[in-house]
Each structure stands twice: as C-alpha cells, then as structure tokens.
C-alpha cells in the first residue's frame, strides 16, 4: 500500500441481496475501525441503494452502484442514469466489470461513454480491467490491460477515478493471483495510468477473503480491494477492512 493514499475496500454484491439481507448486513456492520487509513464502500443492487444509503453513511460506508447508463434521461427502458444514482446517495459507480464485458457484451466505447456521463454528474467511476486465463497464458496480459485503459485517453485530468485490476480467472473461483503477479501487474497498470495522466488508486479484486487479504493488501501498488462473495456478510467484509488497516496504518 503506498504512503499517503487512503485505501479503499469496496464490496460488490453483484446480483445478490434482498431487503432482509440488507437489514441483517447493516445490523451486523461495525463502525469503520480505521477510517483514517481505510475508506469503505458498498455496491448493493439498484433496488437496495436508496434504502441502505442513510444507514451505511451513519456507519461511515460510502455508497456505490454496479453500473450506469450514459444518457441523461428518456426512453431507455430498464436503464439507470447517473442522476438517479446521485439521487439514491451514490458516490461510486463500477464500470466495465468483466461480468458485464463478457456476459452483457459491454464494449470499451460504451465504457468510455459511461465514464464521461459519470464524471459529468459527479460520480467517481471504479474502472475494472483484467485478463482471462487464456490471455495470461498467451502472454498478452499487459497488451490487453493497456487496451482497456485506453478508454482514459484524453480524459479530464481533474475528475476522480479508481481502477480495479481483477484477473477474470480469479473472480469467484477461490484462486487469487500470486503476490508476485499482483506486484508486477499493478506496477504496469500504474505506469500506464501515469502515461495517460490519470494515475490513481488501483484496487485488486478476485477471490479476496479474510484469509488472503493481508498478503494481497501488502503488495506494492495495491491501494485496496474490490470484494465480491466475501462482502455479502458484514463479518467477513469487516475482517478484510481490518486486514487492510493493519497494513495501511
Ligand atoms: P469475488 O471476490 O467473489 O471473486 O468477486 C470479485 C469481483 O468480481 C468483485 O467485483
């Protein structure tokens, strides 16, 4: 974890969570034990954003969404615009998650439009990038990551951004990248971001859990985690926050 930046532990609930789950989660959530060093965010599904907003903010947790559409309003049935997310209390929005790229077919061009729309309305995007196992084995990881980061070409310098490196083969599989891989890839991502004039926090994501969080968060160039499965329960999520705090403080 590098020096002065406050790291971010963000929980991505994906398509999980009913009203009762959100109530249980909030009841079990402890206050951030290390707010000075660690920021906590949660991205529940759209249906829970507004109802969770106040209780989360009272516990020092920042709200985010998992996706957004790039138009402002109008005849786009089923879509959610940036203003709606702001209205529900969101600060963050995840963009380009590999599940949206591979299952929904989201393109880099669409992600670029979503970045612009998010910035226009005061949201902070968490831009997800990552290679498949096949791409890693073919030795094209850096090439692919550079291509995904190229959506930042010409982006305004002053707009907030967080990047999450999530190797696709580590998502939901229980496999994590080795610390060596994480250090090497994060160094490349930071270099590339610097070249694009948008160096920012880079999170690691992919099977982060209470057992491996400390080792992963201690890797150079890692400024937090994007957590899927282990964020669904307040207890395991907070254990990851504590692991990050022990490395950051
Ligand atoms: P898991 O932590 O469940 O592997 O998910 C990672 C992820 O995709 C977070 O966005």
Coordinates of N, CA and C and ligand atoms in Angstrom, one line a residue:
X1 N 0.9 -1.2 0.0 CA 0.0 0.0 0.0 C 0.9 1.2 0.0
X2 N 0.6 2.2 -0.8 CA 1.5 3.3 -0.9 C 1.1 4.5 0.0
X3 N 2.0 5.0 0.7 CA 2.1 6.1 1.6 C 0.8 6.9 1.9
X4 N 0.6 8.0 1.3 CA -0.4 8.9 1.8 C -1.9 8.6 1.4
X5 N -2.0 7.7 0.3 CA -3.4 7.5 -0.2 C -4.2 6.7 0.8
X6 N -5.4 7.1 1.0 CA -6.3 6.2 1.9 C -6.8 5.1 1.0
X7 N -6.6 3.9 1.5 CA -7.0 2.7 0.6 C -8.5 2.5 0.6
X8 N -9.0 1.8 -0.3 CA -10.5 1.6 -0.4 C -10.8 0.1 -0.4
X9 N -11.7 -0.3 0.5 CA -12.2 -1.6 0.5 C -13.7 -1.5 0.0
X10 N -13.9 -2.0 -1.2 CA -15.3 -1.9 -1.7 C -15.9 -3.3 -1.9
X11 N -17.2 -3.3 -1.5 CA -17.9 -4.6 -1.6 C -18.9 -4.6 -2.8
X12 N -18.7 -5.5 -3.7 CA -19.6 -5.6 -4.9 C -20.5 -6.8 -4.7
X13 N -21.8 -6.4 -4.4 CA -22.8 -7.5 -4.1 C -23.2 -8.2 -5.3
X14 N -22.9 -7.7 -6.5 CA -23.4 -8.3 -7.8 C -24.9 -8.5 -7.7
X15 N -25.5 -9.5 -8.3 CA -26.9 -9.7 -8.3 C -27.3 -10.5 -7.1
X16 N -27.0 -10.0 -5.9 CA -27.3 -10.7 -4.6 C -27.9 -9.6 -3.7
X17 N -28.8 -10.1 -2.8 CA -29.3 -9.2 -1.7 C -30.8 -8.8 -1.9
X18 N -31.6 -9.3 -0.9 CA -33.0 -8.8 -0.8 C -33.0 -7.8 0.4
X19 N -34.2 -7.3 0.6 CA -34.3 -6.2 1.7 C -33.9 -6.8 3.0
X20 N -34.3 -8.0 3.3 CA -33.9 -8.6 4.6 C -32.4 -8.8 4.7
X21 N -31.8 -9.2 3.6 CA -30.3 -9.3 3.7 C -29.6 -8.0 4.0
X22 N -30.2 -6.9 3.4 CA -29.6 -5.6 3.7 C -29.7 -5.2 5.1
X23 N -30.9 -5.5 5.7 CA -31.1 -5.2 7.1 C -30.2 -6.0 8.0
X24 N -30.0 -7.3 7.7 CA -29.1 -8.1 8.5 C -27.7 -7.5 8.4
X25 N -27.3 -7.2 7.2 CA -25.9 -6.7 7.0 C -25.7 -5.4 7.8
X26 N -26.6 -4.5 7.7 CA -26.4 -3.3 8.4 C -26.4 -3.5 10.0
X27 N -27.3 -4.4 10.4 CA -27.3 -4.6 11.9 C -26.0 -5.2 12.4
X28 N -25.3 -6.0 11.5 CA -24.1 -6.6 11.9 C -22.8 -5.8 11.6
X29 N -23.0 -4.7 10.8 CA -21.9 -3.9 10.4 C -21.3 -3.1 11.6
X30 N -20.0 -3.2 11.8 CA -19.4 -2.4 12.9 C -18.9 -1.1 12.2
X31 N -18.7 -0.1 13.1 CA -18.2 1.2 12.5 C -16.8 0.9 12.0
X32 N -16.4 1.7 11.0 CA -15.1 1.6 10.4 C -14.0 1.8 11.5
X33 N -13.2 0.8 11.8 CA -12.2 0.9 12.9 C -11.0 1.7 12.5
X34 N -10.9 2.0 11.2 CA -9.6 2.7 10.7 C -9.9 3.7 9.7
X35 N -10.9 4.5 9.9 CA -11.3 5.5 8.9 C -10.2 6.4 8.4
X36 N -9.2 6.6 9.2 CA -8.1 7.5 8.8 C -7.3 6.9 7.6
X37 N -7.2 5.5 7.6 CA -6.4 4.8 6.6 C -7.2 4.1 5.6
X38 N -8.4 3.7 5.9 CA -9.2 2.9 5.0 C -10.6 3.4 4.8
X39 N -11.0 3.6 3.5 CA -12.3 4.0 3.2 C -13.1 2.7 2.9
X40 N -14.4 2.7 3.3 CA -15.2 1.5 3.0 C -16.3 1.9 2.0
X41 N -16.6 1.1 1.0 CA -17.7 1.4 0.1 C -18.5 0.1 -0.1
X42 N -19.8 0.3 -0.4 CA -20.6 -0.9 -0.7 C -21.4 -0.6 -2.0
X43 N -21.5 -1.6 -2.8 CA -22.2 -1.6 -4.1 C -23.3 -2.6 -4.1
X44 N -24.4 -2.4 -3.4 CA -25.5 -3.4 -3.5 C -26.3 -3.2 -4.8
X45 N -27.2 -4.1 -5.1 CA -28.0 -3.9 -6.3 C -28.8 -2.6 -6.3
X46 N -29.2 -2.1 -7.5 CA -30.0 -0.9 -7.6 C -31.2 -0.8 -6.6
X47 N -31.9 -2.0 -6.4 CA -33.1 -2.0 -5.6 C -32.8 -1.7 -4.2
X48 N -31.6 -1.8 -3.7 CA -31.3 -1.5 -2.3 C -30.6 -0.2 -2.0
X49 N -30.2 0.5 -3.1 CA -29.4 1.7 -2.9 C -30.0 2.7 -2.0
X50 N -31.2 3.1 -2.3 CA -31.8 4.2 -1.6 C -32.1 3.8 -0.1
X51 N -32.6 2.6 0.1 CA -32.9 2.2 1.4 C -31.7 1.9 2.3
X52 N -30.6 1.6 1.7 CA -29.3 1.4 2.5 C -28.5 2.7 2.7
X53 N -28.8 3.7 1.9 CA -27.9 4.8 1.9 C -27.7 5.5 3.2
X54 N -28.7 5.8 4.0 CA -28.6 6.5 5.2 C -27.8 5.7 6.3
X55 N -28.3 4.5 6.5 CA -27.7 3.6 7.5 C -26.2 3.4 7.2
X56 N -25.9 3.2 5.9 CA -24.5 3.0 5.6 C -23.7 4.2 5.9
X57 N -24.2 5.4 5.5 CA -23.4 6.6 5.7 C -23.2 6.8 7.2
X58 N -24.2 6.5 8.1 CA -24.1 6.6 9.5 C -22.9 5.7 10.1
X59 N -22.6 4.6 9.3 CA -21.5 3.8 9.8 C -20.3 4.1 9.0
X60 N -20.3 5.2 8.3 CA -19.1 5.6 7.6 C -18.8 4.8 6.3
X61 N -19.8 4.2 5.7 CA -19.6 3.5 4.5 C -20.2 4.3 3.3
X62 N -19.4 4.4 2.3 CA -19.8 5.2 1.1 C -20.6 4.3 0.1
X63 N -21.6 4.8 -0.5 CA -22.5 4.0 -1.3 C -22.0 4.1 -2.8
X64 N -22.1 3.0 -3.5 CA -21.8 2.9 -4.9 C -22.8 2.0 -5.7
X65 N -22.8 2.2 -7.0 CA -23.7 1.3 -7.8 C -22.8 0.4 -8.7
X66 N -23.4 -0.6 -9.3 CA -22.6 -1.6 -10.1 C -22.5 -1.3 -11.6
X67 N -23.3 -0.3 -12.0 CA -23.4 0.0 -13.4 C -24.2 1.3 -13.6
X68 N -24.1 1.9 -14.7 CA -24.9 3.1 -15.0 C -25.1 3.2 -16.6
X69 N -26.1 3.9 -17.0 CA -26.3 4.1 -18.5 C -25.8 5.5 -18.7
X70 N -25.4 5.8 -20.0 CA -24.7 7.1 -20.3 C -25.6 8.2 -20.7
X71 N -26.9 7.9 -20.9 CA -27.8 9.0 -21.3 C -28.4 9.6 -20.0
X72 N -28.8 10.9 -20.2 CA -29.3 11.6 -19.0 C -30.7 11.2 -18.6
X73 N -31.6 11.0 -19.5 CA -33.0 10.6 -19.2 C -33.7 10.2 -20.5
X74 N -34.9 9.7 -20.4 CA -35.7 9.4 -21.6 C -36.0 8.0 -21.9
X75 N -36.3 7.7 -23.1 CA -36.9 6.4 -23.5 C -35.8 5.3 -23.6
X76 N -35.3 4.9 -22.4 CA -34.2 3.8 -22.3 C -34.7 2.8 -21.3
X77 N -35.8 2.1 -21.6 CA -36.4 1.2 -20.7 C -35.4 0.3 -20.0
X78 N -35.5 0.3 -18.7 CA -34.6 -0.6 -17.9 C -33.3 -0.1 -17.5
X79 N -33.0 1.2 -18.0 CA -31.7 1.7 -17.7 C -31.8 2.7 -16.5
X80 N -30.6 3.0 -15.9 CA -30.5 3.9 -14.7 C -29.4 4.9 -15.1
X81 N -29.8 6.2 -14.9 CA -28.8 7.2 -15.3 C -28.0 7.8 -14.1
X82 N -26.9 8.5 -14.4 CA -26.1 9.0 -13.3 C -26.9 9.8 -12.2
X83 N -27.8 10.7 -12.7 CA -28.5 11.5 -11.7 C -29.4 10.6 -10.8
X84 N -29.9 9.5 -11.3 CA -30.7 8.6 -10.4 C -29.8 8.0 -9.3
X85 N -28.5 7.7 -9.7 CA -27.6 7.2 -8.7 C -27.2 8.2 -7.7
X86 N -27.0 9.5 -8.1 CA -26.7 10.5 -7.2 C -27.9 10.7 -6.2
X87 N -29.1 10.7 -6.8 CA -30.3 10.9 -6.1 C -30.5 9.8 -5.0
X88 N -30.0 8.6 -5.3 CA -30.1 7.5 -4.3 C -29.0 7.5 -3.3
X89 N -28.0 8.5 -3.5 CA -27.0 8.6 -2.5 C -25.6 8.0 -2.9
X90 N -25.4 7.7 -4.1 CA -24.2 7.1 -4.6 C -23.1 8.1 -4.8
X91 N -21.9 7.7 -4.5 CA -20.6 8.4 -4.8 C -19.9 7.7 -5.9
X92 N -19.9 6.3 -5.8 CA -19.1 5.5 -6.7 C -20.0 4.8 -7.7
X93 N -19.4 4.4 -8.9 CA -20.1 3.5 -9.8 C -19.0 2.6 -10.4
X94 N -19.3 1.3 -10.4 CA -18.4 0.4 -11.0 C -18.7 0.4 -12.5
X95 N -17.6 0.5 -13.3 CA -17.8 0.4 -14.8 C -16.8 -0.6 -15.4
X96 N -17.3 -1.3 -16.4 CA -16.5 -2.3 -17.1 C -16.2 -3.5 -16.4
X97 N -17.0 -3.9 -15.4 CA -16.8 -5.2 -14.7 C -16.7 -6.3 -15.7
X98 N -15.8 -7.3 -15.5 CA -15.7 -8.3 -16.5 C -17.0 -9.1 -16.8
X99 N -17.8 -9.2 -15.7 CA -19.1 -9.9 -16.0 C -20.0 -9.1 -17.0
X100 N -19.9 -7.8 -16.9 CA -20.7 -7.0 -17.9 C -20.0 -7.1 -19.3
X101 N -18.7 -7.1 -19.3 CA -18.0 -7.2 -20.6 C -18.3 -8.5 -21.2
X102 N -18.2 -9.6 -20.4 CA -18.3 -10.9 -21.1 C -19.8 -11.4 -21.2
X103 N -20.6 -11.1 -20.3 CA -22.0 -11.7 -20.3 C -22.9 -10.7 -21.1
X104 N -22.7 -9.4 -20.9 CA -23.6 -8.4 -21.5 C -23.0 -7.9 -22.8
X105 N -21.7 -8.1 -23.0 CA -21.1 -7.7 -24.2 C -20.7 -6.2 -24.2
X106 N -20.5 -5.6 -23.0 CA -20.2 -4.2 -22.9 C -18.8 -3.9 -23.6
X107 N -18.8 -2.9 -24.4 CA -17.5 -2.6 -25.2 C -16.8 -1.4 -24.5
X108 N -15.5 -1.3 -24.9 CA -14.7 -0.2 -24.4 C -15.3 1.2 -24.8
X109 N -15.9 1.2 -26.0 CA -16.6 2.5 -26.4 C -17.7 2.9 -25.5
X110 N -18.5 1.9 -25.1 CA -19.6 2.1 -24.2 C -19.1 2.5 -22.8
X111 N -18.0 1.9 -22.4 CA -17.4 2.2 -21.1 C -16.9 3.7 -21.1
X112 N -16.4 4.1 -22.2 CA -15.9 5.5 -22.3 C -17.1 6.4 -22.2
X113 N -18.2 6.1 -22.8 CA -19.4 7.0 -22.7 C -19.9 7.0 -21.2
X114 N -19.8 5.9 -20.6 CA -20.3 5.8 -19.2 C -19.3 6.6 -18.2
X115 N -18.1 6.6 -18.6 CA -17.1 7.4 -17.8 C -17.5 8.8 -17.9
X116 N -17.7 9.3 -19.1 CA -18.0 10.7 -19.3 C -19.3 11.1 -18.6
X117 N -20.3 10.3 -18.7 CA -21.6 10.6 -18.1 C -21.4 10.6 -16.6
X118 N -20.6 9.7 -16.0 CA -20.5 9.6 -14.6 C -19.8 10.9 -14.1
X119 N -18.7 11.3 -14.8 CA -18.0 12.5 -14.4 C -18.8 13.7 -14.5
X120 N -19.6 13.8 -15.5 CA -20.5 14.9 -15.7 C -21.4 15.1 -14.6
X121 N -21.8 14.0 -13.9 CA -22.8 14.1 -12.8 C -22.2 13.9 -11.5
X122 N -20.9 14.0 -11.4 CA -20.2 13.9 -10.1 C -20.1 12.6 -9.4
X123 N -20.1 11.5 -10.2 CA -19.9 10.2 -9.7 C -18.4 9.8 -9.9
X124 N -17.8 9.0 -9.0 CA -16.5 8.5 -9.1 C -16.5 7.1 -9.7
X125 N -16.0 6.9 -10.9 CA -16.0 5.6 -11.5 C -14.9 4.7 -10.9
X126 N -15.3 3.4 -10.7 CA -14.3 2.4 -10.4 C -14.2 1.6 -11.7
X127 N -13.1 1.8 -12.5 CA -13.0 1.2 -13.8 C -12.3 -0.2 -13.6
X128 N -13.0 -1.2 -14.0 CA -12.5 -2.6 -13.9 C -11.8 -3.0 -15.1
X129 N -10.6 -3.6 -14.9 CA -9.9 -4.2 -16.0 C -9.3 -5.6 -15.6
X130 N -9.0 -6.4 -16.6 CA -8.5 -7.7 -16.2 C -8.5 -8.7 -17.4
X131 N -7.6 -9.6 -17.3 CA -7.4 -10.6 -18.4 C -8.0 -11.9 -18.1
X132 N -8.3 -12.7 -19.1 CA -8.8 -14.1 -18.9 C -7.5 -15.0 -18.7
X133 N -7.8 -16.2 -18.3 CA -6.7 -17.2 -18.1 C -6.0 -17.4 -19.5
X134 N -6.8 -17.5 -20.5 CA -6.2 -17.7 -21.8 C -5.3 -16.6 -22.2
X135 N -5.7 -15.4 -22.0 CA -4.9 -14.2 -22.3 C -3.6 -14.2 -21.5
X136 N -3.7 -14.6 -20.2 CA -2.5 -14.6 -19.4 C -1.5 -15.7 -19.9
X137 N -2.1 -16.8 -20.3 CA -1.2 -17.9 -20.8 C -0.6 -17.6 -22.1
X138 N -1.3 -16.7 -22.9 CA -0.7 -16.3 -24.2 C 0.3 -15.2 -24.1
X139 N 0.4 -14.7 -22.8 CA 1.4 -13.6 -22.6 C 0.9 -12.2 -23.1
X140 N -0.4 -12.1 -23.2 CA -0.9 -10.8 -23.8 C -1.6 -9.9 -22.7
X141 N -1.3 -10.3 -21.4 CA -2.0 -9.5 -20.3 C -1.8 -8.0 -20.4
X142 N -0.5 -7.6 -20.5 CA -0.3 -6.2 -20.5 C -0.9 -5.4 -21.7
X143 N -0.8 -6.1 -22.8 CA -1.4 -5.5 -24.0 C -2.9 -5.3 -23.8
X144 N -3.5 -6.3 -23.3 CA -5.0 -6.3 -23.1 C -5.3 -5.2 -22.0
X145 N -4.6 -5.1 -21.0 CA -4.8 -4.1 -19.9 C -4.6 -2.7 -20.5
X146 N -3.6 -2.5 -21.3 CA -3.4 -1.2 -21.9 C -4.6 -0.8 -22.8
X147 N -5.1 -1.8 -23.5 CA -6.2 -1.6 -24.4 C -7.5 -1.2 -23.6
X148 N -7.7 -1.8 -22.5 CA -8.8 -1.5 -21.6 C -8.6 -0.1 -21.0
X149 N -7.4 0.2 -20.6 CA -7.1 1.5 -20.0 C -7.2 2.7 -21.0
X150 N -7.1 2.3 -22.3 CA -7.1 3.3 -23.4 C -8.4 4.1 -23.4
X151 N -9.4 3.6 -22.7 CA -10.7 4.4 -22.6 C -10.4 5.7 -21.9
X152 N -9.3 5.8 -21.2 CA -8.9 7.0 -20.4 C -8.2 8.1 -21.2
X153 N -7.9 7.7 -22.5 CA -7.1 8.7 -23.4 C -7.9 10.0 -23.5
X154 N -7.3 11.1 -23.2 CA -7.9 12.4 -23.3 C -8.9 12.7 -22.2
X155 N -9.0 11.8 -21.2 CA -10.0 12.1 -20.1 C -9.6 13.3 -19.3
X156 N -10.5 14.0 -18.8 CA -10.2 15.2 -18.0 C -9.3 14.8 -16.8
X157 N -8.3 15.7 -16.6 CA -7.3 15.3 -15.5 C -7.9 15.4 -14.1
X158 N -8.8 16.3 -14.0 CA -9.3 16.7 -12.6 C -10.4 15.8 -12.1
X159 N -10.9 14.8 -12.9 CA -12.1 14.1 -12.5 C -11.6 12.8 -11.7
X160 N -12.4 12.5 -10.6 CA -11.9 11.4 -9.7 C -12.1 10.0 -10.4
X161 N -11.1 9.2 -10.1 CA -11.1 7.8 -10.7 C -10.4 6.8 -9.8
X162 N -11.0 5.6 -9.7 CA -10.3 4.5 -9.1 C -10.3 3.4 -10.2
X163 N -9.2 2.6 -10.2 CA -9.1 1.5 -11.1 C -9.1 0.2 -10.3
X164 N -9.8 -0.8 -10.8 CA -9.7 -2.1 -10.1 C -9.1 -3.2 -11.1
X165 N -8.0 -3.8 -10.7 CA -7.5 -4.9 -11.5 C -8.0 -6.2 -11.0
X166 N -8.9 -6.8 -11.9 CA -9.5 -8.0 -11.5 C -9.2 -9.1 -12.5
X167 N -8.2 -10.0 -12.3 CA -8.0 -11.0 -13.3 C -9.2 -11.9 -13.4
X168 N -9.8 -12.1 -14.5 CA -11.1 -12.8 -14.7 C -11.0 -14.2 -14.1
X169 N -9.9 -14.8 -14.2 CA -9.7 -16.2 -13.8 C -9.7 -16.3 -12.2
X170 N -9.6 -15.1 -11.6 CA -9.6 -15.2 -10.1 C -10.9 -14.8 -9.5
X171 N -11.9 -14.4 -10.4 CA -13.2 -13.9 -9.9 C -14.1 -15.1 -9.6
X172 N -14.5 -15.2 -8.3 CA -15.4 -16.2 -7.9 C -14.9 -17.6 -8.0
X173 N -13.6 -17.8 -8.1 CA -13.0 -19.1 -8.3 C -12.3 -19.6 -7.1
X174 N -12.0 -18.7 -6.1 CA -11.2 -19.1 -5.0 C -9.7 -19.1 -5.3
X175 N -9.4 -18.8 -6.6 CA -7.9 -18.6 -7.0 C -7.6 -17.2 -6.9
X176 N -6.4 -16.9 -6.3 CA -6.0 -15.5 -6.4 C -4.7 -15.4 -7.1
X177 N -4.4 -14.2 -7.7 CA -3.1 -14.0 -8.3 C -2.0 -14.1 -7.2
X178 N -0.8 -14.6 -7.5 CA 0.2 -14.6 -6.5 C 0.7 -13.2 -6.2
X179 N 1.3 -12.9 -5.0 CA 1.8 -11.6 -4.8 C 2.7 -11.1 -5.9
X180 N 3.6 -12.0 -6.4 CA 4.5 -11.5 -7.5 C 3.7 -11.0 -8.7
X181 N 2.7 -11.8 -9.1 CA 1.9 -11.4 -10.2 C 1.2 -10.0 -9.9
X182 N 0.7 -9.9 -8.7 CA -0.1 -8.7 -8.3 C 0.9 -7.5 -8.4
X183 N 2.1 -7.6 -7.8 CA 3.0 -6.5 -7.8 C 3.4 -6.1 -9.2
X184 N 3.7 -7.1 -10.0 CA 4.1 -6.9 -11.4 C 3.0 -6.2 -12.2
X185 N 1.8 -6.7 -12.1 CA 0.7 -6.2 -12.9 C 0.3 -4.8 -12.4
X186 N 0.3 -4.6 -11.1 CA -0.1 -3.3 -10.6 C 1.0 -2.2 -11.0
X187 N 2.2 -2.6 -11.0 CA 3.3 -1.7 -11.5 C 3.0 -1.3 -12.9
X188 N 2.6 -2.2 -13.7 CA 2.3 -1.9 -15.1 C 1.1 -1.0 -15.3
X189 N 0.1 -1.3 -14.5 CA -1.2 -0.5 -14.5 C -0.9 0.9 -14.1
X190 N -0.1 1.1 -13.0 CA 0.3 2.4 -12.5 C 1.1 3.2 -13.6
X191 N 2.0 2.5 -14.2 CA 2.8 3.1 -15.3 C 1.9 3.6 -16.4
X192 N 1.0 2.8 -16.8 CA 0.1 3.1 -17.9 C -0.8 4.3 -17.6
X193 N -1.3 4.2 -16.3 CA -2.1 5.3 -15.9 C -1.3 6.7 -15.8
X194 N -0.1 6.6 -15.4 CA 0.7 7.8 -15.4 C 0.9 8.3 -16.8
X195 N 1.2 7.4 -17.7 CA 1.3 7.8 -19.1 C 0.1 8.5 -19.7
X196 N -1.1 8.1 -19.2 CA -2.4 8.6 -19.6 C -2.7 9.9 -18.8
X197 N -1.9 10.2 -17.8 CA -2.1 11.4 -17.0 C -3.3 11.2 -16.0
X198 N -3.6 9.9 -15.6 CA -4.7 9.6 -14.7 C -4.2 8.7 -13.6
X199 N -3.0 8.8 -13.1 CA -2.6 7.9 -12.0 C -3.5 8.0 -10.8
X200 N -4.0 6.9 -10.3 CA -4.9 6.9 -9.2 C -4.8 5.6 -8.4
X201 N -5.7 5.5 -7.4 CA -5.7 4.3 -6.7 C -6.0 3.1 -7.6
X202 N -5.3 2.0 -7.3 CA -5.5 0.7 -8.1 C -5.9 -0.4 -7.1
X203 N -7.1 -0.9 -7.1 CA -7.5 -1.9 -6.2 C -7.2 -3.3 -6.9
X204 N -7.1 -4.3 -6.0 CA -7.1 -5.7 -6.6 C -8.4 -6.4 -6.3
X205 N -8.9 -7.2 -7.2 CA -10.1 -7.9 -7.0 C -10.0 -9.3 -7.6
X206 N -10.7 -10.2 -6.9 CA -10.7 -11.6 -7.4 C -10.4 -12.5 -6.2
X207 N -11.5 -13.1 -5.6 CA -11.4 -14.0 -4.5 C -10.7 -13.5 -3.3
X208 N -10.8 -12.2 -3.0 CA -10.2 -11.6 -1.8 C -11.1 -12.1 -0.6
X209 N -10.4 -12.6 0.4 CA -11.2 -13.1 1.6 C -10.4 -12.8 2.8
X210 N -11.0 -13.0 4.0 CA -10.3 -12.6 5.3 C -8.9 -13.4 5.4
X211 N -8.8 -14.5 4.8 CA -7.5 -15.3 4.9 C -6.4 -14.8 4.0
X212 N -6.7 -14.2 2.9 CA -5.6 -13.7 2.0 C -5.5 -12.2 1.9
X213 N -6.4 -11.5 2.5 CA -6.5 -10.0 2.3 C -5.2 -9.3 2.8
X214 N -4.6 -9.8 3.9 CA -3.4 -9.0 4.4 C -2.3 -9.1 3.4
X215 N -2.0 -10.3 2.9 CA -0.9 -10.6 2.0 C -1.1 -9.7 0.7
X216 N -2.4 -9.8 0.2 CA -2.7 -9.0 -1.0 C -2.6 -7.5 -0.9
X217 N -3.1 -7.0 0.3 CA -3.1 -5.6 0.5 C -1.7 -5.1 0.8
X218 N -0.8 -6.0 1.2 CA 0.6 -5.6 1.5 C 1.4 -5.4 0.2
X219 N 0.9 -5.9 -0.9 CA 1.6 -5.8 -2.2 C 1.8 -4.4 -2.6
X220 N 3.0 -4.1 -3.1 CA 3.3 -2.7 -3.6 C 2.4 -2.4 -4.8
X221 N 1.9 -1.2 -4.8 CA 1.0 -0.7 -5.9 C -0.5 -1.1 -5.7
X222 N -0.8 -1.8 -4.6 CA -2.2 -2.1 -4.3 C -2.8 -1.2 -3.3
X223 N -3.8 -0.5 -3.6 CA -4.4 0.5 -2.7 C -5.8 0.2 -2.3
X224 N -6.1 -1.1 -2.2 CA -7.4 -1.5 -1.7 C -7.9 -2.8 -2.5
X225 N -9.1 -3.1 -2.2 CA -9.7 -4.3 -2.8 C -11.1 -4.1 -3.3
X226 N -11.5 -4.8 -4.3 CA -12.9 -4.9 -4.8 C -13.3 -6.3 -4.5
X227 N -14.2 -6.5 -3.5 CA -14.5 -7.8 -2.9 C -15.9 -8.2 -3.4
X228 N -16.0 -9.4 -3.9 CA -17.4 -9.9 -4.3 C -18.0 -10.7 -3.1
X229 N -17.9 -12.1 -3.3 CA -18.5 -13.0 -2.3 C -18.3 -12.7 -0.9
X230 N -17.1 -12.3 -0.5 CA -16.8 -12.1 0.9 C -17.3 -10.8 1.5
X231 N -18.0 -10.0 0.6 CA -18.6 -8.7 1.1 C -20.1 -8.9 1.4
X232 N -20.6 -10.1 1.2 CA -22.0 -10.3 1.4 C -22.4 -10.4 2.9
X233 N -21.4 -10.8 3.7 CA -21.6 -10.9 5.1 C -20.7 -9.8 5.8
X234 N -21.4 -9.1 6.7 CA -20.7 -8.0 7.3 C -19.4 -8.4 8.0
X235 N -19.5 -9.6 8.6 CA -18.3 -10.1 9.4 C -17.1 -10.3 8.5
X236 N -17.2 -11.0 7.4 CA -16.1 -11.3 6.6 C -15.6 -10.0 5.9
X237 N -16.6 -9.2 5.6 CA -16.2 -7.9 4.9 C -15.3 -7.0 5.9
X238 N -15.8 -7.0 7.2 CA -15.0 -6.2 8.1 C -13.7 -6.8 8.5
X239 N -13.6 -8.1 8.4 CA -12.3 -8.7 8.6 C -11.3 -8.3 7.5
X240 N -11.8 -8.1 6.3 CA -10.9 -7.6 5.2 C -10.5 -6.2 5.4
X241 N -11.5 -5.4 5.9 CA -11.2 -4.0 6.3 C -10.1 -3.9 7.3
X242 N -10.2 -4.8 8.3 CA -9.2 -4.8 9.4 C -7.8 -5.3 8.8
X243 N -7.8 -6.2 7.9 CA -6.5 -6.7 7.3 C -5.9 -5.5 6.6
X244 N -6.7 -4.8 5.9 CA -6.2 -3.6 5.1 C -5.7 -2.6 6.1
X245 N -6.4 -2.4 7.2 CA -6.0 -1.3 8.1 C -4.7 -1.7 8.8
X246 N -4.4 -3.0 9.0 CA -3.2 -3.4 9.7 C -2.0 -3.2 8.8
X247 N -2.2 -3.2 7.5 CA -1.1 -3.0 6.5 C -0.9 -1.5 6.3
X248 N -2.1 -0.7 6.3 CA -2.0 0.7 6.0 C -1.5 1.6 7.1
X249 N -1.8 1.2 8.3 CA -1.5 2.1 9.5 C 0.0 2.1 9.9
Ligands
LIG1 P1 -15.1 -12.4 -5.8 O1 -14.5 -11.7 -4.7 O2 -16.4 -13.1 -5.5 O3 -14.1 -13.3 -6.5 O4 -15.5 -11.3 -6.9 C1 -14.6 -10.3 -7.3 C2 -15.3 -9.3 -8.1 O5 -15.7 -9.6 -9.2 C3 -15.6 -8.0 -7.5 O6 -16.0 -7.1 -8.4

